[in-house]
Coordinates of C-alpha atoms and ligand atoms in Angstrom, one line a residue:
M1 CA -10.4 22.5 13.4
Y2 CA -8.7 19.4 11.4
K3 CA -7.2 16.4 13.0
I4 CA -4.1 14.8 11.7
L5 CA -4.5 11.1 10.8
D6 CA -1.1 10.2 12.2
G7 CA 0.1 7.0 10.3
K8 CA 3.7 7.3 11.7
A9 CA 2.2 7.0 15.4
L10 CA -0.4 4.5 14.5
S11 CA 2.2 2.3 12.7
L12 CA 4.5 2.2 15.6
E13 CA 1.7 1.0 17.8
K14 CA 0.7 -1.6 15.5
R15 CA 4.3 -2.7 15.0
E16 CA 4.6 -3.2 18.8
N17 CA 1.5 -5.5 18.7
L18 CA 2.6 -7.4 15.8
K19 CA 6.2 -8.0 17.3
V20 CA 4.3 -10.0 20.2
L21 CA 2.3 -12.1 17.5
V22 CA 5.3 -12.9 15.6
A23 CA 7.4 -14.0 18.8
K24 CA 4.5 -16.1 19.8
Y25 CA 4.1 -17.7 16.2
E26 CA 7.9 -18.3 16.4
K27 CA 7.8 -20.0 19.9
E28 CA 4.6 -22.2 18.9
R29 CA 5.6 -23.3 15.6
N30 CA 9.5 -23.3 16.2
Q31 CA 10.0 -21.3 12.8
R32 CA 10.2 -17.6 11.9
V33 CA 7.9 -15.6 9.7
G34 CA 9.9 -15.3 6.3
L35 CA 9.4 -12.6 3.9
A36 CA 11.2 -12.5 0.6
V37 CA 11.8 -9.2 -1.1
I38 CA 13.0 -9.3 -4.7
L39 CA 14.5 -6.3 -6.1
V40 CA 15.6 -5.8 -9.8
G41 CA 17.9 -3.1 -11.0
N42 CA 19.1 0.2 -9.3
N43 CA 15.8 2.6 -9.2
P44 CA 16.8 4.8 -6.1
A45 CA 13.3 5.0 -5.1
S46 CA 12.8 1.2 -5.0
Q47 CA 16.1 0.7 -3.2
V48 CA 14.7 3.1 -0.5
Y49 CA 11.3 1.2 -0.3
V50 CA 13.1 -2.1 -0.3
R51 CA 15.5 -0.8 2.5
N52 CA 12.6 0.3 4.6
K53 CA 10.9 -2.9 4.4
I54 CA 13.8 -4.9 5.5
K55 CA 14.2 -2.6 8.2
A56 CA 10.6 -3.0 9.4
C57 CA 10.9 -6.9 9.1
E58 CA 14.1 -6.5 11.4
E59 CA 11.7 -4.4 13.9
V60 CA 9.1 -6.7 14.3
G61 CA 11.0 -10.0 14.1
I62 CA 10.4 -11.2 10.6
K63 CA 13.3 -13.0 9.1
S64 CA 13.8 -11.2 5.6
Y65 CA 15.4 -12.9 2.6
A66 CA 16.6 -10.1 0.1
Y67 CA 17.4 -10.9 -3.5
Y68 CA 19.3 -8.0 -5.5
L69 CA 19.2 -8.6 -9.1
P70 CA 20.8 -6.9 -12.1
E71 CA 19.0 -4.6 -14.2
D72 CA 19.6 -6.7 -17.2
I73 CA 18.6 -10.0 -15.6
K74 CA 16.8 -12.1 -18.4
E75 CA 13.1 -12.5 -17.8
S76 CA 13.4 -16.1 -17.7
D77 CA 16.1 -16.1 -15.2
L78 CA 14.0 -13.9 -12.9
C79 CA 11.0 -16.2 -13.4
D80 CA 13.1 -19.3 -12.4
L81 CA 14.3 -17.2 -9.2
V82 CA 10.7 -16.4 -8.4
K83 CA 9.6 -19.9 -8.8
E84 CA 12.6 -21.3 -6.6
V85 CA 11.8 -18.6 -3.8
V86 CA 8.0 -19.3 -3.7
E87 CA 8.6 -23.1 -3.2
N88 CA 10.8 -22.3 0.0
P89 CA 8.8 -23.2 3.0
A90 CA 10.7 -20.8 5.2
I91 CA 9.4 -18.2 3.2
H92 CA 5.8 -17.3 3.9
G93 CA 5.3 -14.0 1.8
V94 CA 7.0 -12.8 -1.4
L95 CA 7.1 -9.6 -3.0
V96 CA 8.8 -8.4 -6.3
Q97 CA 9.4 -4.7 -5.8
L98 CA 7.7 -2.7 -8.9
P99 CA 8.5 -1.3 -11.4
L100 CA 10.3 -3.9 -13.0
P101 CA 12.8 -2.9 -16.0
K102 CA 10.8 -2.5 -19.3
H103 CA 12.0 -5.6 -20.8
I104 CA 10.4 -7.8 -18.1
N105 CA 6.5 -8.5 -18.2
A106 CA 5.6 -7.7 -14.6
D107 CA 2.3 -9.6 -14.9
K108 CA 4.1 -12.6 -16.0
V109 CA 6.4 -12.5 -13.0
L110 CA 3.6 -11.4 -10.5
A111 CA 1.5 -14.3 -11.7
L112 CA 4.0 -16.9 -10.4
I113 CA 3.3 -15.9 -6.8
P114 CA 0.6 -18.1 -5.3
R115 CA -2.2 -16.1 -3.6
K116 CA -1.3 -17.4 -0.2
K117 CA 2.1 -15.8 -0.4
D118 CA 1.2 -12.8 -2.3
V119 CA 1.9 -10.3 0.5
D120 CA 1.2 -7.3 -1.9
G121 CA -2.2 -8.5 -2.6
F122 CA -1.7 -8.0 -6.4
S123 CA -2.6 -11.2 -7.6
E124 CA -5.5 -11.7 -9.8
E125 CA -7.0 -14.2 -7.2
N126 CA -6.5 -11.8 -4.3
I127 CA -8.0 -9.0 -6.4
G128 CA -10.8 -11.1 -7.2
R129 CA -11.5 -12.2 -3.6
L130 CA -11.3 -8.7 -2.5
C131 CA -14.0 -7.9 -5.1
M132 CA -16.1 -10.6 -3.7
N133 CA -15.5 -9.5 0.0
E134 CA -13.8 -12.9 0.7
D135 CA -10.9 -13.6 2.8
C136 CA -7.6 -12.5 1.2
L137 CA -4.2 -10.8 1.5
V138 CA -5.3 -7.1 0.8
A139 CA -3.0 -4.5 -1.3
C140 CA -1.0 -2.7 1.6
T141 CA -1.6 1.0 0.9
P142 CA -5.4 0.9 0.8
N143 CA -5.5 -1.7 3.6
G144 CA -3.6 0.9 5.7
I145 CA -5.8 3.8 4.8
M146 CA -8.7 1.8 6.2
S147 CA -6.8 1.0 9.2
L148 CA -5.9 4.7 9.8
L149 CA -9.6 5.7 9.4
A150 CA -10.9 2.9 11.7
S151 CA -8.2 4.0 14.4
E152 CA -10.0 7.3 14.5
G153 CA -13.4 5.5 14.8
I154 CA -14.2 6.9 11.3
S155 CA -17.2 4.8 9.7
T156 CA -17.4 4.6 5.9
M157 CA -20.8 3.4 6.1
G158 CA -23.2 5.5 4.1
K159 CA -20.3 8.2 3.3
K160 CA -19.8 9.4 -0.2
A161 CA -16.3 8.4 -1.0
V162 CA -14.2 9.7 -4.1
V163 CA -11.1 7.9 -5.1
V164 CA -8.9 9.9 -7.6
G165 CA -6.7 7.3 -9.5
R166 CA -7.5 3.9 -10.5
S167 CA -4.2 2.1 -10.4
N168 CA -4.3 -1.6 -9.9
I169 CA -2.2 -1.3 -6.7
V170 CA -4.0 1.6 -5.0
G171 CA -7.2 3.2 -6.6
K172 CA -8.9 0.1 -7.6
P173 CA -8.4 -2.0 -4.5
M174 CA -9.2 1.4 -2.4
A175 CA -12.5 1.5 -4.3
M176 CA -13.2 -2.0 -3.6
L177 CA -12.5 -1.8 0.3
L178 CA -14.6 1.3 0.5
I179 CA -17.5 -0.8 -1.1
N180 CA -17.0 -3.3 1.3
G181 CA -17.2 -0.8 4.0
D182 CA -20.6 0.3 2.7
A183 CA -19.4 3.7 1.4
T184 CA -20.8 5.0 -1.9
V185 CA -17.9 5.3 -4.1
T186 CA -16.9 7.0 -7.2
V187 CA -13.6 6.5 -8.9
Y188 CA -12.1 9.2 -10.9
H189 CA -9.0 9.4 -13.2
S190 CA -7.5 11.5 -15.9
K191 CA -10.4 11.2 -18.3
T192 CA -12.7 12.5 -15.8
K193 CA -14.5 15.7 -16.7
N194 CA -15.5 18.3 -14.1
L195 CA -13.1 16.7 -11.7
K196 CA -13.3 19.8 -9.1
E197 CA -17.2 19.8 -8.9
E198 CA -16.9 16.0 -8.4
C199 CA -14.4 16.0 -5.6
L200 CA -16.4 18.6 -3.8
Q201 CA -19.1 16.0 -3.2
A202 CA -16.7 13.7 -1.2
D203 CA -17.2 13.2 2.5
I204 CA -14.0 11.1 2.1
L205 CA -11.5 12.0 -0.4
I206 CA -8.6 9.9 -1.4
A207 CA -5.8 11.2 -3.6
A208 CA -3.9 8.7 -5.4
I209 CA -2.7 10.5 -8.5
G210 CA 1.2 11.0 -8.3
K211 CA 1.0 14.8 -9.0
A212 CA 2.2 17.3 -6.5
K213 CA -0.4 19.3 -4.7
F214 CA -2.8 18.3 -7.3
I215 CA -5.9 18.6 -5.0
T216 CA -6.4 22.3 -3.9
A217 CA -8.7 23.8 -1.3
D218 CA -11.4 24.6 -3.9
M219 CA -11.9 20.8 -4.7
V220 CA -12.6 20.1 -1.1
K221 CA -15.8 20.1 0.8
E222 CA -16.0 21.8 4.2
G223 CA -15.4 18.9 6.9
A224 CA -14.3 16.2 4.5
I225 CA -11.7 13.7 5.5
V226 CA -8.8 13.9 3.1
V227 CA -6.2 11.0 2.6
D228 CA -3.1 11.7 0.6
V229 CA -1.5 8.8 -0.9
G230 CA 0.9 10.7 -3.3
M231 CA 4.6 10.7 -2.8
N232 CA 6.2 13.4 -4.9
R233 CA 8.9 16.1 -4.9
D234 CA 7.8 19.7 -5.0
E235 CA 9.8 22.5 -6.8
N236 CA 12.5 22.4 -4.1
G237 CA 12.9 18.6 -4.2
K238 CA 11.0 18.2 -0.9
L239 CA 8.5 15.3 -0.2
C240 CA 5.0 16.2 -0.8
G241 CA 1.7 14.7 -1.5
D242 CA -0.9 14.8 -4.2
V243 CA -2.9 17.2 -1.8
D244 CA -2.0 20.7 -1.2
F245 CA -1.8 20.3 2.5
E246 CA -1.3 23.7 3.9
N247 CA -4.1 25.2 1.9
V248 CA -6.4 22.4 2.1
K249 CA -6.2 21.4 5.8
D250 CA -8.4 24.1 7.2
K251 CA -11.2 22.8 5.4
C252 CA -10.9 19.2 6.7
S253 CA -12.1 17.4 9.8
Y254 CA -9.4 14.8 9.2
I255 CA -6.2 14.8 6.9
T256 CA -3.2 12.7 6.4
P257 CA 0.4 14.4 6.3
V258 CA 3.2 13.6 3.9
P259 CA 5.4 12.1 5.1
G260 CA 3.9 10.5 8.2
G261 CA 0.5 9.5 6.8
V262 CA -0.1 6.6 4.4
G263 CA 3.3 5.8 3.7
P264 CA 4.2 4.1 7.2
M265 CA 1.1 2.1 7.3
T266 CA 1.8 0.6 3.9
I267 CA 4.7 -1.0 5.2
T268 CA 3.2 -1.9 8.3
M269 CA 0.3 -3.7 6.5
L270 CA 3.1 -5.6 4.6
M271 CA 4.5 -6.7 7.8
F272 CA 1.0 -8.1 8.9
N273 CA 0.2 -9.4 5.5
A274 CA 3.6 -11.7 5.9
Y275 CA 2.5 -12.7 9.4
W276 CA -1.0 -13.7 8.2
A277 CA 0.4 -15.6 5.3
A278 CA 2.4 -17.4 7.8
I279 CA -0.4 -18.1 10.1
R280 CA -2.2 -19.7 7.1
S281 CA 0.5 -21.6 5.8
Ligands
NDP1 P1 -0.4 5.6 -11.2 O1 0.4 6.6 -12.0 O2 -0.3 4.0 -11.7 O3 -1.7 5.9 -11.3 C1 -2.2 7.3 -11.1 C2 -3.8 7.5 -11.4 O4 -3.9 8.9 -11.4 C3 -4.2 7.2 -12.6 O5 -5.3 6.3 -12.7 C4 -4.5 8.3 -13.4 O6 -5.3 8.1 -14.5 C5 -4.8 9.2 -12.3 N1 -4.4 10.7 -12.8 C6 -3.5 11.2 -13.4 N2 -3.5 12.3 -13.8 C7 -4.8 12.7 -13.3 C8 -5.4 14.0 -13.4 N3 -5.1 15.1 -14.1 N4 -6.9 13.7 -13.1 C9 -7.5 12.7 -12.6 N5 -6.8 11.7 -12.3 C10 -5.4 11.7 -12.8 O7 0.1 5.7 -9.8 P2 -0.2 4.8 -8.3 O8 -1.5 4.7 -8.2 O9 1.0 3.8 -8.4 O10 0.5 6.0 -7.2 C11 -0.1 7.1 -6.9 C12 0.6 8.1 -6.1 O11 0.7 7.4 -4.9 C13 2.2 8.1 -6.5 O12 2.4 9.4 -6.0 C14 2.8 7.1 -5.7 O13 4.3 7.4 -5.6 C15 2.0 7.1 -4.4 N6 2.2 5.9 -3.8 C16 2.2 6.0 -2.6 C17 2.3 4.8 -1.6 C18 2.5 4.9 -0.2 O14 2.7 4.0 0.3 N7 2.4 6.1 0.3 C19 2.1 3.5 -2.3 C20 1.8 3.5 -3.7 C21 1.9 4.5 -4.3 P3 -5.5 7.3 -15.8 O15 -5.7 5.8 -15.1 O16 -6.5 7.8 -16.6 O17 -4.1 7.4 -16.3

């Protein structure tokens, strides 16, 4: 019988704990924790993510600073704004919502965020420190997944973990966290041969692909722990993950649902990163 890794419930619990920490910070430092969220353009998905992040800030008592910029903003103007925002001592964490419009070099913009304010954990320095297992701000989605596993007492030590997807924001930092957690890790991607056979080896299978119901029951080992990062729309426009949940679940010991699994944890970890950034400022 499988067990649900309930990101929604864990998020609620963690946000309650964080609320107390944030209030304590505010009282002791006579200052609020401040998080800046910069959104360029009108991408509907990005608008939803930003709205949810701002709502989460309100819930835990973090002061949000939202910047809504036009799609056709010049790269140099965006860079000037980011430089100004990162200098503001009331703002402890800064994130630029991705993706940025094509005419803007995202790497150039993200490089302007100093590592201690890089609450997304995307900077070269934070990624480098993660690779070296040193103190850093960790990318929120993989960090949330580790937290979900830990909440059920699932140890990664000695487990065979497979991460499908190698993006800089999910797959790679996920693999690093699992290595740091003493798992034996393999990362697969679109050029991997025999993906099915490879996935069947996994004690822990993380799907971060972006393809609806891509991981099917014949790719999952009996008793595996399956974590679904994907956020896709199925043929009926309904939100679904990268895992064919209905057919896979009975093979699993644990599985995350979509929605209500990894998604809420991502935003909760962002709130924690903002708090940690404030504490260390
Ligand atoms: P990317 O598109 O950046 O990366 C997708 C990865 O999947 C790539 O490494 C790609 O390989 C790999 N891939 C694509 N097709 C295949 C295939 N046929 N076989 C094996 N691997 C394949 O996506 P992200 O990492 O940004 O996001 C992945 C998913 O997670 C998306 O659905 C996204 O919406 C969701 N997401 C959810 C979050 C949450 O909070 N729940 C947060 C962030 C993302 P290659 O490198 O070779 O192209």
